PDB file of C-alpha atoms and ligand atoms in Angstrom:
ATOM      1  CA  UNK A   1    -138.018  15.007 -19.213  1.00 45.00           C
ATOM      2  CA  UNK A   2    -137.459  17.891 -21.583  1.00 46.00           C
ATOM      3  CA  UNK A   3    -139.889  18.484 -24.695  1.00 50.00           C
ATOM      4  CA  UNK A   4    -136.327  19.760 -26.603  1.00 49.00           C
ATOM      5  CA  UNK A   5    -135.933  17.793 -29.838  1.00 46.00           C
ATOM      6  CA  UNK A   6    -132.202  18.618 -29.820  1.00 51.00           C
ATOM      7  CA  UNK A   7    -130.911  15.428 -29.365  1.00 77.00           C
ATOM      8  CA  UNK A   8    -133.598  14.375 -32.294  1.00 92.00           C
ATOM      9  CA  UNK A   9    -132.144  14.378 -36.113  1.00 97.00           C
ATOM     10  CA  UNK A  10    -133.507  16.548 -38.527  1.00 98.00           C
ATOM     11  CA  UNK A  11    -137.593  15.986 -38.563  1.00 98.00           C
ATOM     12  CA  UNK A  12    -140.282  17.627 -40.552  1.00 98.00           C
ATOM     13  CA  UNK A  13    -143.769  16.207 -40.050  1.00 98.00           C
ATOM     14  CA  UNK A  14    -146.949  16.797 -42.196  1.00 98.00           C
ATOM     15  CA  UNK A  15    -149.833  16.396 -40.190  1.00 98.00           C
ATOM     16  CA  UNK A  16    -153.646  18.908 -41.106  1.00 97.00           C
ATOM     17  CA  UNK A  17    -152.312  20.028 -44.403  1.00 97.00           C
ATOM     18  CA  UNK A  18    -148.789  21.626 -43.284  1.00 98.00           C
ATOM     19  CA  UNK A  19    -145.413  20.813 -42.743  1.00 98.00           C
ATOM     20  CA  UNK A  20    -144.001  21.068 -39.145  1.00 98.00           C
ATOM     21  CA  UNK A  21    -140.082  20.654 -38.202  1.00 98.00           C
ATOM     22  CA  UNK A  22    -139.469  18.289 -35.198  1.00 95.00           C
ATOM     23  CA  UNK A  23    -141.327  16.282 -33.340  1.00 96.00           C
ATOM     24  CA  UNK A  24    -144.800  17.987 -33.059  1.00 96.00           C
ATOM     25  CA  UNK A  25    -146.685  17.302 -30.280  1.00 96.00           C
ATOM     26  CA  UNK A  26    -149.973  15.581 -31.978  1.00 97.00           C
ATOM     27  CA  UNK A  27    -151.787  13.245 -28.936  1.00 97.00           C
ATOM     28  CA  UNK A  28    -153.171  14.129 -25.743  1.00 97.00           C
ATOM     29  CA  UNK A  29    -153.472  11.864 -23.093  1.00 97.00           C
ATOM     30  CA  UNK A  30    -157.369  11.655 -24.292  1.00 97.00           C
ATOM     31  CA  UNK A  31    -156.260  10.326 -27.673  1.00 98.00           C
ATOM     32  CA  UNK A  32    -157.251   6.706 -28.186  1.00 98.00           C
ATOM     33  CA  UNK A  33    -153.759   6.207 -29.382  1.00 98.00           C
ATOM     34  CA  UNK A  34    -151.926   7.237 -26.121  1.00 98.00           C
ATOM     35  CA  UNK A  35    -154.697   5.512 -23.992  1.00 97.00           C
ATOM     36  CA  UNK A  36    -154.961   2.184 -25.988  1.00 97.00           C
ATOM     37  CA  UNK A  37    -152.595   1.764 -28.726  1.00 97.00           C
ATOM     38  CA  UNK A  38    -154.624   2.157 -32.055  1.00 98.00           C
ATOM     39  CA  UNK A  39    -152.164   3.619 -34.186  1.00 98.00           C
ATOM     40  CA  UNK A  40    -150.494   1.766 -37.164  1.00 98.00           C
ATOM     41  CA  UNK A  41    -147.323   2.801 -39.560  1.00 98.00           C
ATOM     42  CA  UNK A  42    -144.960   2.062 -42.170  1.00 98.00           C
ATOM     43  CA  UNK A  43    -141.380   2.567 -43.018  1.00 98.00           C
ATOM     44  CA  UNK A  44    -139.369   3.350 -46.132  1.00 98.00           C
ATOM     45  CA  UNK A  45    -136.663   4.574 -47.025  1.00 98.00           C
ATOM     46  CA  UNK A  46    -134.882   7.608 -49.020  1.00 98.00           C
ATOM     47  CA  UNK A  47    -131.400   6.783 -49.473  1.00 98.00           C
ATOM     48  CA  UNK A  48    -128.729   7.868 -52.566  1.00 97.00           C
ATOM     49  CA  UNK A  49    -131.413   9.466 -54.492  1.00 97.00           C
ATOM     50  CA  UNK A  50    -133.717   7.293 -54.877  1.00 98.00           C
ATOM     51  CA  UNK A  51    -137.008   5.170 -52.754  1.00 98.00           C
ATOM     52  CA  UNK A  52    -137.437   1.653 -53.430  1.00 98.00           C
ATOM     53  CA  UNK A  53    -140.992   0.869 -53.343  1.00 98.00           C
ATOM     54  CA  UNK A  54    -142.094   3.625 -51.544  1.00 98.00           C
ATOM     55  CA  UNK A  55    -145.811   2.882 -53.443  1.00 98.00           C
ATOM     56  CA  UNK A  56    -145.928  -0.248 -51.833  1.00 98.00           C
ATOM     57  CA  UNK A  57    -144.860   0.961 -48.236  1.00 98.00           C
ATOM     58  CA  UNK A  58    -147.563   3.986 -49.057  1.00 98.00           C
ATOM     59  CA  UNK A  59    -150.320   0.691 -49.892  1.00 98.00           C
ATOM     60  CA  UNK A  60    -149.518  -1.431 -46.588  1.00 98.00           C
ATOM     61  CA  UNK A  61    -150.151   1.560 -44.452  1.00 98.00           C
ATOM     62  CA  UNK A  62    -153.573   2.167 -45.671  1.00 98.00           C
ATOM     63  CA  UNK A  63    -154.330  -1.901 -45.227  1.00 98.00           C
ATOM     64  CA  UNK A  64    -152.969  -2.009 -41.839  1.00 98.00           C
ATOM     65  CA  UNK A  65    -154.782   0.826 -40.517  1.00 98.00           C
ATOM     66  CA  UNK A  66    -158.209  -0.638 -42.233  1.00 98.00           C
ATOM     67  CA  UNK A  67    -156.827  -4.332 -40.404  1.00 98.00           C
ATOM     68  CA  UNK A  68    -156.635  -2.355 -37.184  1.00 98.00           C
ATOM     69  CA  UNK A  69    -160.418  -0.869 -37.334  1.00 97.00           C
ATOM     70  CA  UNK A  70    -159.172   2.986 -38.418  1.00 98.00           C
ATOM     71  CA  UNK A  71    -160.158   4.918 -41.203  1.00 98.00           C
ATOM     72  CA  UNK A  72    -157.114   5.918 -44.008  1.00 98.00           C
ATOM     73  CA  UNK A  73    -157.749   9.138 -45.665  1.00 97.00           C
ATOM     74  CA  UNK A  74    -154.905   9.508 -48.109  1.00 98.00           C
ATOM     75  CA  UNK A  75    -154.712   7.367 -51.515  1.00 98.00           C
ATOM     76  CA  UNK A  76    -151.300   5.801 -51.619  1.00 98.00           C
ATOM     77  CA  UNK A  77    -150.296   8.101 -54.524  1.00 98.00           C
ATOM     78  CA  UNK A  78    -151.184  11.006 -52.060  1.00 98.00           C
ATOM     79  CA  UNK A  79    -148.797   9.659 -49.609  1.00 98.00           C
ATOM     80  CA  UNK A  80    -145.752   9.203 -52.275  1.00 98.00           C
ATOM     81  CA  UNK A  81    -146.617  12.624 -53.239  1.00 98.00           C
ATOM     82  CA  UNK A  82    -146.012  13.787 -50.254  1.00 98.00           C
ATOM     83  CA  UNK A  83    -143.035  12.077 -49.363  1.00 98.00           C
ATOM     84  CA  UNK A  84    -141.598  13.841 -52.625  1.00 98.00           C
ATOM     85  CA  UNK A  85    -142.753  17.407 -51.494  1.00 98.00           C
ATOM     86  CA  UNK A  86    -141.233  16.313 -48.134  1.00 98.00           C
ATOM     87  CA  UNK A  87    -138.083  15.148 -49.371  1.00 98.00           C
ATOM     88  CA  UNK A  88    -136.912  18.406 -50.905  1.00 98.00           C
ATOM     89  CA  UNK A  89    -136.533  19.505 -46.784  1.00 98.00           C
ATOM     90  CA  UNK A  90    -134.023  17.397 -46.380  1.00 98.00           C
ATOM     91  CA  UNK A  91    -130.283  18.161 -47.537  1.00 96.00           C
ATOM     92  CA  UNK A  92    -130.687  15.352 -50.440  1.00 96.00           C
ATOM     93  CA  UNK A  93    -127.585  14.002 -48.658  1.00 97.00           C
ATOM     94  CA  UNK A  94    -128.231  12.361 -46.009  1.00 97.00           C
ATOM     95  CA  UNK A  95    -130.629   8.762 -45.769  1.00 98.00           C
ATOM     96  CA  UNK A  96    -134.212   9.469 -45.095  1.00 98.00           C
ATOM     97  CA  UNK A  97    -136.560   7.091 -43.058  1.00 98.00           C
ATOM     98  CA  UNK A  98    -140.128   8.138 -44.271  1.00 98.00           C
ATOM     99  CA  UNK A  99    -142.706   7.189 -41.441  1.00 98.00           C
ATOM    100  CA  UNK A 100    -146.375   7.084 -42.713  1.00 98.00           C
ATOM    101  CA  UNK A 101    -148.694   6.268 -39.894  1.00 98.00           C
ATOM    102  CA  UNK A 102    -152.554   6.649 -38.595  1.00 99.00           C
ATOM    103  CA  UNK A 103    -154.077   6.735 -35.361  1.00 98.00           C
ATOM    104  CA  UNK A 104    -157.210   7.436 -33.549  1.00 98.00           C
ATOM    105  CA  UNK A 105    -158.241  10.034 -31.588  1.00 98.00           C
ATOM    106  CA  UNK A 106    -161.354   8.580 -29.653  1.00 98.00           C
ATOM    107  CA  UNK A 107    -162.749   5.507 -29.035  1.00 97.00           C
ATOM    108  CA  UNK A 108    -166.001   3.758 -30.474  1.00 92.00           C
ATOM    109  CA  UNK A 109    -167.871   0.695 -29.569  1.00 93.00           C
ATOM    110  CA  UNK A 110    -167.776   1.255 -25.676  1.00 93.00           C
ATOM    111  CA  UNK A 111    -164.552   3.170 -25.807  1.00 90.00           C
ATOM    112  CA  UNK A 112    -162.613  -0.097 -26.424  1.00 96.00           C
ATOM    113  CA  UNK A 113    -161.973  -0.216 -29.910  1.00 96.00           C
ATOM    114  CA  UNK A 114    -160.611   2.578 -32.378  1.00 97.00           C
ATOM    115  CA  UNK A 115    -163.666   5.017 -33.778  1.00 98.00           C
ATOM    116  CA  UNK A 116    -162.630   5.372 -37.218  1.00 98.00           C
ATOM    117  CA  UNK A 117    -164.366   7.945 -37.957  1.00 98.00           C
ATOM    118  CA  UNK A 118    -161.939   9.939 -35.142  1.00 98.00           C
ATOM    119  CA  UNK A 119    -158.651   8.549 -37.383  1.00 98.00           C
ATOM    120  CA  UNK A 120    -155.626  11.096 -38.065  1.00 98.00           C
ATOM    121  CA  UNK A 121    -152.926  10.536 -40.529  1.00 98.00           C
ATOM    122  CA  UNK A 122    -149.045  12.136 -40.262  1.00 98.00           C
ATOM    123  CA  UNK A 123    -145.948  11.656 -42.105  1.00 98.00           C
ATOM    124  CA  UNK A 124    -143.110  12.251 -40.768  1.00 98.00           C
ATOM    125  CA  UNK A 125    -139.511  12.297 -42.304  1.00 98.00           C
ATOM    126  CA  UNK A 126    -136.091  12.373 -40.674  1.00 98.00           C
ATOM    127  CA  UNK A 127    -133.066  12.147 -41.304  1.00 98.00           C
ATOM    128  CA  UNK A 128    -131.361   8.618 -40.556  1.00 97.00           C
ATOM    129  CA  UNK A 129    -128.369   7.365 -41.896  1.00 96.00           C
ATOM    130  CA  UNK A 130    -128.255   3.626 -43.638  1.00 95.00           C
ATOM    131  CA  UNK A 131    -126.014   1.170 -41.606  1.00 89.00           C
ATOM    132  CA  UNK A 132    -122.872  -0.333 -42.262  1.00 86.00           C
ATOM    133  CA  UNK A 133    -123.785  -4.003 -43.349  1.00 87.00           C
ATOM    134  CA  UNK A 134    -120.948  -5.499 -41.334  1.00 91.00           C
ATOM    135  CA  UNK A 135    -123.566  -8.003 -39.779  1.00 96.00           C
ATOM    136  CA  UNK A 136    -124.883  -8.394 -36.716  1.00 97.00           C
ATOM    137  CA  UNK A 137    -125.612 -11.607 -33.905  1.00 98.00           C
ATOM    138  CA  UNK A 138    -128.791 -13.663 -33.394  1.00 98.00           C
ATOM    139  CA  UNK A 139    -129.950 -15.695 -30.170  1.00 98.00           C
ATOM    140  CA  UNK A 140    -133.128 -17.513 -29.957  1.00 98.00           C
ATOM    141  CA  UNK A 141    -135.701 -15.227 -28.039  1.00 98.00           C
ATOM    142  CA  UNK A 142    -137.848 -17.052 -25.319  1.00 98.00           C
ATOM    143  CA  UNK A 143    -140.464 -14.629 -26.331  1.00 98.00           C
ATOM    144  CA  UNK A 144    -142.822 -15.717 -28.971  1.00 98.00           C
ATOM    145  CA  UNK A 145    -144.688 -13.781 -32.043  1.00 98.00           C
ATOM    146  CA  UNK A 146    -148.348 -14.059 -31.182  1.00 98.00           C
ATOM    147  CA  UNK A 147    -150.611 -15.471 -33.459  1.00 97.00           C
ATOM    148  CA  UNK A 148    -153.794 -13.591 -35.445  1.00 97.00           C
ATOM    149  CA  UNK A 149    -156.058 -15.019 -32.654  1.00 97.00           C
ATOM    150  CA  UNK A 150    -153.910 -13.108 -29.865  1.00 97.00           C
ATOM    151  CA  UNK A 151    -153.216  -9.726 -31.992  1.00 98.00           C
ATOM    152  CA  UNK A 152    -153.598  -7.934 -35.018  1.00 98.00           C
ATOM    153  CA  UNK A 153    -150.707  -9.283 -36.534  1.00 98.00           C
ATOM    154  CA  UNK A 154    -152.417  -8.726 -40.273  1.00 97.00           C
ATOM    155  CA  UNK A 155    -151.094  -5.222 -39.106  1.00 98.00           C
ATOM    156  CA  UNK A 156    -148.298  -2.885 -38.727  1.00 98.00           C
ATOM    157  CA  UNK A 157    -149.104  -1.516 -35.948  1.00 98.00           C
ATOM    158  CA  UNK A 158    -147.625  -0.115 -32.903  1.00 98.00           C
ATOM    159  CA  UNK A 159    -149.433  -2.283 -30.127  1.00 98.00           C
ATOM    160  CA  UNK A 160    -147.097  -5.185 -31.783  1.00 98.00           C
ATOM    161  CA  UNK A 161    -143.564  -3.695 -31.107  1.00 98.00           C
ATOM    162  CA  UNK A 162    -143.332  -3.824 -27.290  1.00 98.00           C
ATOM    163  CA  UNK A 163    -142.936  -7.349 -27.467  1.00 98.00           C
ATOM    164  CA  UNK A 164    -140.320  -6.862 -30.010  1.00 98.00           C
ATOM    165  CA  UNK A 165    -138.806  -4.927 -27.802  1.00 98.00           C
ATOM    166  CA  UNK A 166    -138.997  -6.825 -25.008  1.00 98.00           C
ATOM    167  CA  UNK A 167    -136.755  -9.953 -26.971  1.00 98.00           C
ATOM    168  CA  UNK A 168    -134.780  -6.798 -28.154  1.00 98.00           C
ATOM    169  CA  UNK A 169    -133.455  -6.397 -25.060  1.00 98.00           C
ATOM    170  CA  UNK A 170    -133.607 -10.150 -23.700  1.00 98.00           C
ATOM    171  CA  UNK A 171    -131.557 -10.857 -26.045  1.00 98.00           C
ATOM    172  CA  UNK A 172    -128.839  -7.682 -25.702  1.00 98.00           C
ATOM    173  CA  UNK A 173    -128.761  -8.797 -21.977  1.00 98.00           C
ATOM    174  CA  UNK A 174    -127.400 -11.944 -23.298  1.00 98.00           C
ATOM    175  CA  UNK A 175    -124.585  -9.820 -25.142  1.00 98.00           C
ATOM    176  CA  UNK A 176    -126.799 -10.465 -28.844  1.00 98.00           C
ATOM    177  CA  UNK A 177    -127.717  -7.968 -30.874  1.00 98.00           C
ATOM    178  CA  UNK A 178    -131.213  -9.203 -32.395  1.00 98.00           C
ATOM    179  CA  UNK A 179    -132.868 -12.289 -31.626  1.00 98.00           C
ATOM    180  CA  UNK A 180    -134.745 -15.443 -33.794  1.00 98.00           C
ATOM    181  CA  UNK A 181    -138.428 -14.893 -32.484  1.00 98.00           C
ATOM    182  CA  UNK A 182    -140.284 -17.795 -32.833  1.00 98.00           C
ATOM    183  CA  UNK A 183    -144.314 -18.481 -34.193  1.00 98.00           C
ATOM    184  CA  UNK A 184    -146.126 -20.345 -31.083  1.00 97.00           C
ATOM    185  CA  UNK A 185    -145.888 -23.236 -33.209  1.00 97.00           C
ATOM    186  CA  UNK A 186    -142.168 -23.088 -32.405  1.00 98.00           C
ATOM    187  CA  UNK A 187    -141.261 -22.235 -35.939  1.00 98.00           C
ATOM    188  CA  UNK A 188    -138.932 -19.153 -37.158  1.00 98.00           C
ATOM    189  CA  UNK A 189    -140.885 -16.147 -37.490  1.00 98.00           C
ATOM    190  CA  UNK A 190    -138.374 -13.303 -38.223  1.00 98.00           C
ATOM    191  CA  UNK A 191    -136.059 -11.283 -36.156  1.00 98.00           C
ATOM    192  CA  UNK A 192    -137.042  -8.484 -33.202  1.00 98.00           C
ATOM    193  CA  UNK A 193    -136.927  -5.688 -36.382  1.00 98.00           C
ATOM    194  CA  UNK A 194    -136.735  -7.587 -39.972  1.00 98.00           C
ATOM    195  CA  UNK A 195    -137.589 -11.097 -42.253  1.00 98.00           C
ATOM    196  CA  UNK A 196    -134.755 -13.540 -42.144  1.00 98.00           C
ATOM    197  CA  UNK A 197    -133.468 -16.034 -44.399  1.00 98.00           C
ATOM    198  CA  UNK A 198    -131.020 -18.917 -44.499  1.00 98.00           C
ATOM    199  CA  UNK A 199    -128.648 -20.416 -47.172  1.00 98.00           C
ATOM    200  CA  UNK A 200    -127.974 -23.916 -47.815  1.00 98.00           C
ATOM    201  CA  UNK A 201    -126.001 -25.309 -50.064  1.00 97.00           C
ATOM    202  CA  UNK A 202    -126.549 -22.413 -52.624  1.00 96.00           C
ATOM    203  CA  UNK A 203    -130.354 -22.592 -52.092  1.00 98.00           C
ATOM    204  CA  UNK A 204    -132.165 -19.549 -49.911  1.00 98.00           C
ATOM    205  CA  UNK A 205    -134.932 -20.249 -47.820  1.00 98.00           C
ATOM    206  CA  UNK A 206    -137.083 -18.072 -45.523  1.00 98.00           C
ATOM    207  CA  UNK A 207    -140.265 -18.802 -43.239  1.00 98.00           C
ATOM    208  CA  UNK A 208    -143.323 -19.058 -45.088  1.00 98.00           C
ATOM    209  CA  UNK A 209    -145.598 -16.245 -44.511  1.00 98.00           C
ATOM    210  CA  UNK A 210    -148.148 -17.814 -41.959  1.00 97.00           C
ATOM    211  CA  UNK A 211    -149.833 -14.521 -40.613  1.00 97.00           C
ATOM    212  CA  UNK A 212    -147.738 -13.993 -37.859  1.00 97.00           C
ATOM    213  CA  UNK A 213    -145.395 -12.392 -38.801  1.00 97.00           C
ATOM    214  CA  UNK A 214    -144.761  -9.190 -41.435  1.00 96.00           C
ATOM    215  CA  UNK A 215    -144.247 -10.783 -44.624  1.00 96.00           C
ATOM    216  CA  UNK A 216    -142.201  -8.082 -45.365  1.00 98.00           C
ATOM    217  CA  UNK A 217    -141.999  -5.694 -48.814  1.00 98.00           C
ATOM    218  CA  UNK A 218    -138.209  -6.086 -49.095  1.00 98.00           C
ATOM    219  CA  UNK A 219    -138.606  -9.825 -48.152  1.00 98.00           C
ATOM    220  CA  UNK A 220    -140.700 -10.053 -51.208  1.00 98.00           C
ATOM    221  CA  UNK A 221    -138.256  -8.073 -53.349  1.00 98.00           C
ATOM    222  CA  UNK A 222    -135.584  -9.979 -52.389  1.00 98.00           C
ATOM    223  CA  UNK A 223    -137.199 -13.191 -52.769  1.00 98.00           C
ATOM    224  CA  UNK A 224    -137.635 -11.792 -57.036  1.00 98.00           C
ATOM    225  CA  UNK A 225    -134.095 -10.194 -57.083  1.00 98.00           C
ATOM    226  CA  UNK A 226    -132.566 -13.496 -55.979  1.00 98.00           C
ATOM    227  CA  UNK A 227    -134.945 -15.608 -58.445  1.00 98.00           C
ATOM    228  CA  UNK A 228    -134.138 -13.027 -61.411  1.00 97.00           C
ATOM    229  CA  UNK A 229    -130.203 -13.855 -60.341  1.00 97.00           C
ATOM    230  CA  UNK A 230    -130.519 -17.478 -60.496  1.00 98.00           C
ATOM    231  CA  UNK A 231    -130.671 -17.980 -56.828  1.00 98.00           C
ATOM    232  CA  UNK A 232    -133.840 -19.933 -55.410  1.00 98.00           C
ATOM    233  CA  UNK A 233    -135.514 -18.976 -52.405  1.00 98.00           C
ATOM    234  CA  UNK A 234    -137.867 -21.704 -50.625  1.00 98.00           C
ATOM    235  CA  UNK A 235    -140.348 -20.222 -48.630  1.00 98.00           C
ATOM    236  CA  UNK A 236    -141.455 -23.326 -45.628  1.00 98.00           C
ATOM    237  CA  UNK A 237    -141.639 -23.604 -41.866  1.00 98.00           C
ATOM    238  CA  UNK A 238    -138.009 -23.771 -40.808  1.00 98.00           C
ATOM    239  CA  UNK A 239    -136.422 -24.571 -37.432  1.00 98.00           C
ATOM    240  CA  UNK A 240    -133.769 -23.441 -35.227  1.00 98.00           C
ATOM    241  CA  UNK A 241    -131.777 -26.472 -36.054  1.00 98.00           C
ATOM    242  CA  UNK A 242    -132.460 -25.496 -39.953  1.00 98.00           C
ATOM    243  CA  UNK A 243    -130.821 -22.019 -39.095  1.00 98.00           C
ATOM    244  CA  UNK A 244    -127.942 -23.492 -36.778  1.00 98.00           C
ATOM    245  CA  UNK A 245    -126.934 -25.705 -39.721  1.00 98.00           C
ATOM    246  CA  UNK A 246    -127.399 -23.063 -42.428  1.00 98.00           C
ATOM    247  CA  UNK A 247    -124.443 -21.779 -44.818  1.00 98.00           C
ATOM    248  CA  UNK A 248    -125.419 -18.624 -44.697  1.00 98.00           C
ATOM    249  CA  UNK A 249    -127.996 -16.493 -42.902  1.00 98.00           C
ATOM    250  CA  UNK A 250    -129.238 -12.605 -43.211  1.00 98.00           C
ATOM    251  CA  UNK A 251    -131.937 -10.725 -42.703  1.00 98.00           C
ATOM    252  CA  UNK A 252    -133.952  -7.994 -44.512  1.00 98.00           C
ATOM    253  CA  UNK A 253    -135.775  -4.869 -44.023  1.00 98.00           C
ATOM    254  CA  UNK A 254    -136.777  -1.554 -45.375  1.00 96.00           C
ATOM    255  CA  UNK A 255    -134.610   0.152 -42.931  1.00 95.00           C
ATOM    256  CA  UNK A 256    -130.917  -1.739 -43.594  1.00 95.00           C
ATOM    257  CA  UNK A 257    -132.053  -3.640 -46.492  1.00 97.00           C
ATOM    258  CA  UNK A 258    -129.895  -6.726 -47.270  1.00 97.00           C
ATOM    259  CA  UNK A 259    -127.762  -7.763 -43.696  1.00 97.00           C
ATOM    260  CA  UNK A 260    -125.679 -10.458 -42.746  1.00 98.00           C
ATOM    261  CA  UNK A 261    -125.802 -12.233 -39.785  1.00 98.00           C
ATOM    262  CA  UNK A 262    -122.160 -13.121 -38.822  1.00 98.00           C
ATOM    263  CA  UNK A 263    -123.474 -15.541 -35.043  1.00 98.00           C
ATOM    264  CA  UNK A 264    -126.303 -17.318 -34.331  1.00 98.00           C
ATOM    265  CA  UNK A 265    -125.545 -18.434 -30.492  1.00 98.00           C
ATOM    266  CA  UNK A 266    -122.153 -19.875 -30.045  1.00 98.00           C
ATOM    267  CA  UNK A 267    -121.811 -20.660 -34.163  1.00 98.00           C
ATOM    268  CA  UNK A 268    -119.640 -17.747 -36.066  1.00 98.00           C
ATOM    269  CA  UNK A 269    -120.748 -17.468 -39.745  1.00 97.00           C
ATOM    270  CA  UNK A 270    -119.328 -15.559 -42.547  1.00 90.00           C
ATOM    271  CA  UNK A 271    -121.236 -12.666 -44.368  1.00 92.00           C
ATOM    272  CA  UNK A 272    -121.685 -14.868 -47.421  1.00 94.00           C
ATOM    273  CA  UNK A 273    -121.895 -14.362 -51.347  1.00 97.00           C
ATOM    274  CA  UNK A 274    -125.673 -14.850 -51.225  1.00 98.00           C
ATOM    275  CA  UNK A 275    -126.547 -12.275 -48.892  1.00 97.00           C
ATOM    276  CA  UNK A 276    -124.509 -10.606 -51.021  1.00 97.00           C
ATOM    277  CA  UNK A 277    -125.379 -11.088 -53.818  1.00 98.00           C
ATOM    278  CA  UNK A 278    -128.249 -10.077 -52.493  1.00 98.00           C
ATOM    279  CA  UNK A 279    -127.516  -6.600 -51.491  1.00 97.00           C
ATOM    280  CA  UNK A 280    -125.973  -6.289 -54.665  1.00 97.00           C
ATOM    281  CA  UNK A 281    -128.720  -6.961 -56.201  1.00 98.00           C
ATOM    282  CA  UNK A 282    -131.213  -4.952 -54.237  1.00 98.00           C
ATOM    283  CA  UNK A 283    -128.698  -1.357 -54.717  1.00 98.00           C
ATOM    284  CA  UNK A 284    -129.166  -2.071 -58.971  1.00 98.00           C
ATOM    285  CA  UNK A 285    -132.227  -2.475 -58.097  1.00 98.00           C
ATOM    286  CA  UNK A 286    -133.053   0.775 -56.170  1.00 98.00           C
ATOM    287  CA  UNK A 287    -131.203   2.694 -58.797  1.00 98.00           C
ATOM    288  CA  UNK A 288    -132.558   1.121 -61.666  1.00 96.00           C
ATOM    289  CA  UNK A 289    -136.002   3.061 -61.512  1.00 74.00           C
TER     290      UNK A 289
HETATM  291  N1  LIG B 301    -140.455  -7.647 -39.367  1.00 61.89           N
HETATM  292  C1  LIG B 301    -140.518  -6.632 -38.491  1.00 61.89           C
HETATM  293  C2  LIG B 301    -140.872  -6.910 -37.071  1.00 61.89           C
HETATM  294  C3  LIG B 301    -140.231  -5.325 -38.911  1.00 61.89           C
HETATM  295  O1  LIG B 301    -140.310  -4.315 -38.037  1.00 61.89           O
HETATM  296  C4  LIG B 301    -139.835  -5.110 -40.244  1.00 61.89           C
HETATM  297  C5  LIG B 301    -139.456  -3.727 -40.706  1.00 61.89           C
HETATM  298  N2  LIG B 301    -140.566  -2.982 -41.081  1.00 61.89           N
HETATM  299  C6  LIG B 301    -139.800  -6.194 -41.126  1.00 61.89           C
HETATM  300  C7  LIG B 301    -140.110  -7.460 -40.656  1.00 61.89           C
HETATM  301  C8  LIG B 301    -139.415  -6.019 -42.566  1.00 61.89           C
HETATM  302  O2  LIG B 301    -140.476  -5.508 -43.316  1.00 61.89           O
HETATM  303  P1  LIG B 301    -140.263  -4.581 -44.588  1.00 61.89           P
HETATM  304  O3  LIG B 301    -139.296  -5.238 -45.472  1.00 61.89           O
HETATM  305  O4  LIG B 301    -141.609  -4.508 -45.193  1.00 61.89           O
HETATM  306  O5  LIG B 301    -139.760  -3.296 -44.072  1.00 61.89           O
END
């Protein structure tokens, strides 16, 4: 495998107090990270001028990588600042995804856990374009979202993602694009890559954050956006059945935002006025700031 970034998009990375284009080689196969998967992130966005919450996304990467036994060295407000010095790399064009994230370099306690003292921070920025929000399809994934006992799910972490991926690609197999991952409970968690909520009869509802799942920042934003626009959203365990019957379903995320989901197995929905609504509401409220 070539170490070309070519076929990368634009990437600058800020890593030991300067800014690096591409995709800098930062771990060795000693790193803790590489060897044992202690490295935690977050994701925002830099779209049409302007970064919707970027302080909060800038805050959950500090708690995750304290949830995960590292050690964050940056304030949040050192982080936005940097995304801003960042930023002005870029063409101020094209849709930024802005990638805070820690790791360790060595391990403590009998090598096993992270040594936090050994912690590294980067952020790196590059250049992504938003998605269409045609919609996309949903199966149910046999794979489940582990609980707090089983992993560090009060984190963002890495270690989490592989079994993401995994139902991901179960579910592509299957000719879906996503899948409904399930809590072990047997509950709706969220989707393979973003929250998801459900409309019926002109109410929304989405699972109720029950720690094992991200309770995500645009979730939370949407959840206000929809309340501030008369629209209710009822967070409580939900089913598959709940979703199969729904009026209405779409998902949300830093990296698409607001997106319809147009089949859930066999069932064909249309990309409703909630979700958006929805979107609507979450562009007037990016640009409002
Ligand atoms: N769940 C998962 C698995 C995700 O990867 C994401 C995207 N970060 C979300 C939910 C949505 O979280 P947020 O709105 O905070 O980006």
């Amino acid at each position: 495998m070539s170490l070309s970034t070519a076929a990368q998009s634009l990437t600058w990375t800020y890593v030991d107090g300067d800014w690096h284009e591409g995709n800098v080689a930062l771990v060795g196969p000693r790193s803790h990270a590489m060897w044992l998967g202690s490295s935690v992130f977050d994701g925002a966005r830099w779209f049409e001028n302007v970064s919707p919450d970027l302080d909060l996304h800038c805050e959950r990467v500090n708690r995750s990588a304290t949830a995960l036994g590292l050690g964050p060295s940056k304030s949040a407000e050192e982080i936005v600042g940097l995304t801003l010095d960042g930023l002005k790399k870029f063409d101020g064009r094209t849709a930024v995804y802005i990638r805070p994230m820690y790791w360790a370099e060595h391990g403590g306690y009998m090598g096993v856990p992270a040594d936090p003292d050994s912690t590294r921070f980067c952020l790196c920025l590059y250049e992504s374009p938003m998605i269409a929000s045609s919609g996309f399809s949903v199966t149910v994934s046999p794979f489940r979202r582990p609980t707090i006992e089983t992993m560090p799910t009060n984190a963002k972490a890495g270690c989490l993602y592989p079994n993401n991926g995994r139902a991901i690609l179960e579910a592509k197999g299957r000719g879906f694009d996503n899948a409904l991952v399930l809590d072990m409970l047997g509950n709706v968690a969220e989707t393979g890559s973003s929250n998801i909520f459900m409309v019926k009869d002109g109410v929304a509802f989405t699972p109720v954050a029950n720690g094992t799942f991200l309770s995500g920042i645009t979730r939370a934003r949407t959840i206000s956006l929809l309340a501030e626009g008369g629209i209710k959203t009822v967070e409580k365990a939900l089913t598959v059945r709940d979703f199969m019957d729904a009026d209405e379903i779409f998902s949300t995320g830093n990296h698409s935002k607001v997106v319809p989901v147009t089949r859930i197995e066999d069932r064909h929905l249309q990309a409703g006025p909630v979700a958006k609504k929805a979107r609507e509401l979450y562009w007037d409220f990016a640009h409002s700031g």
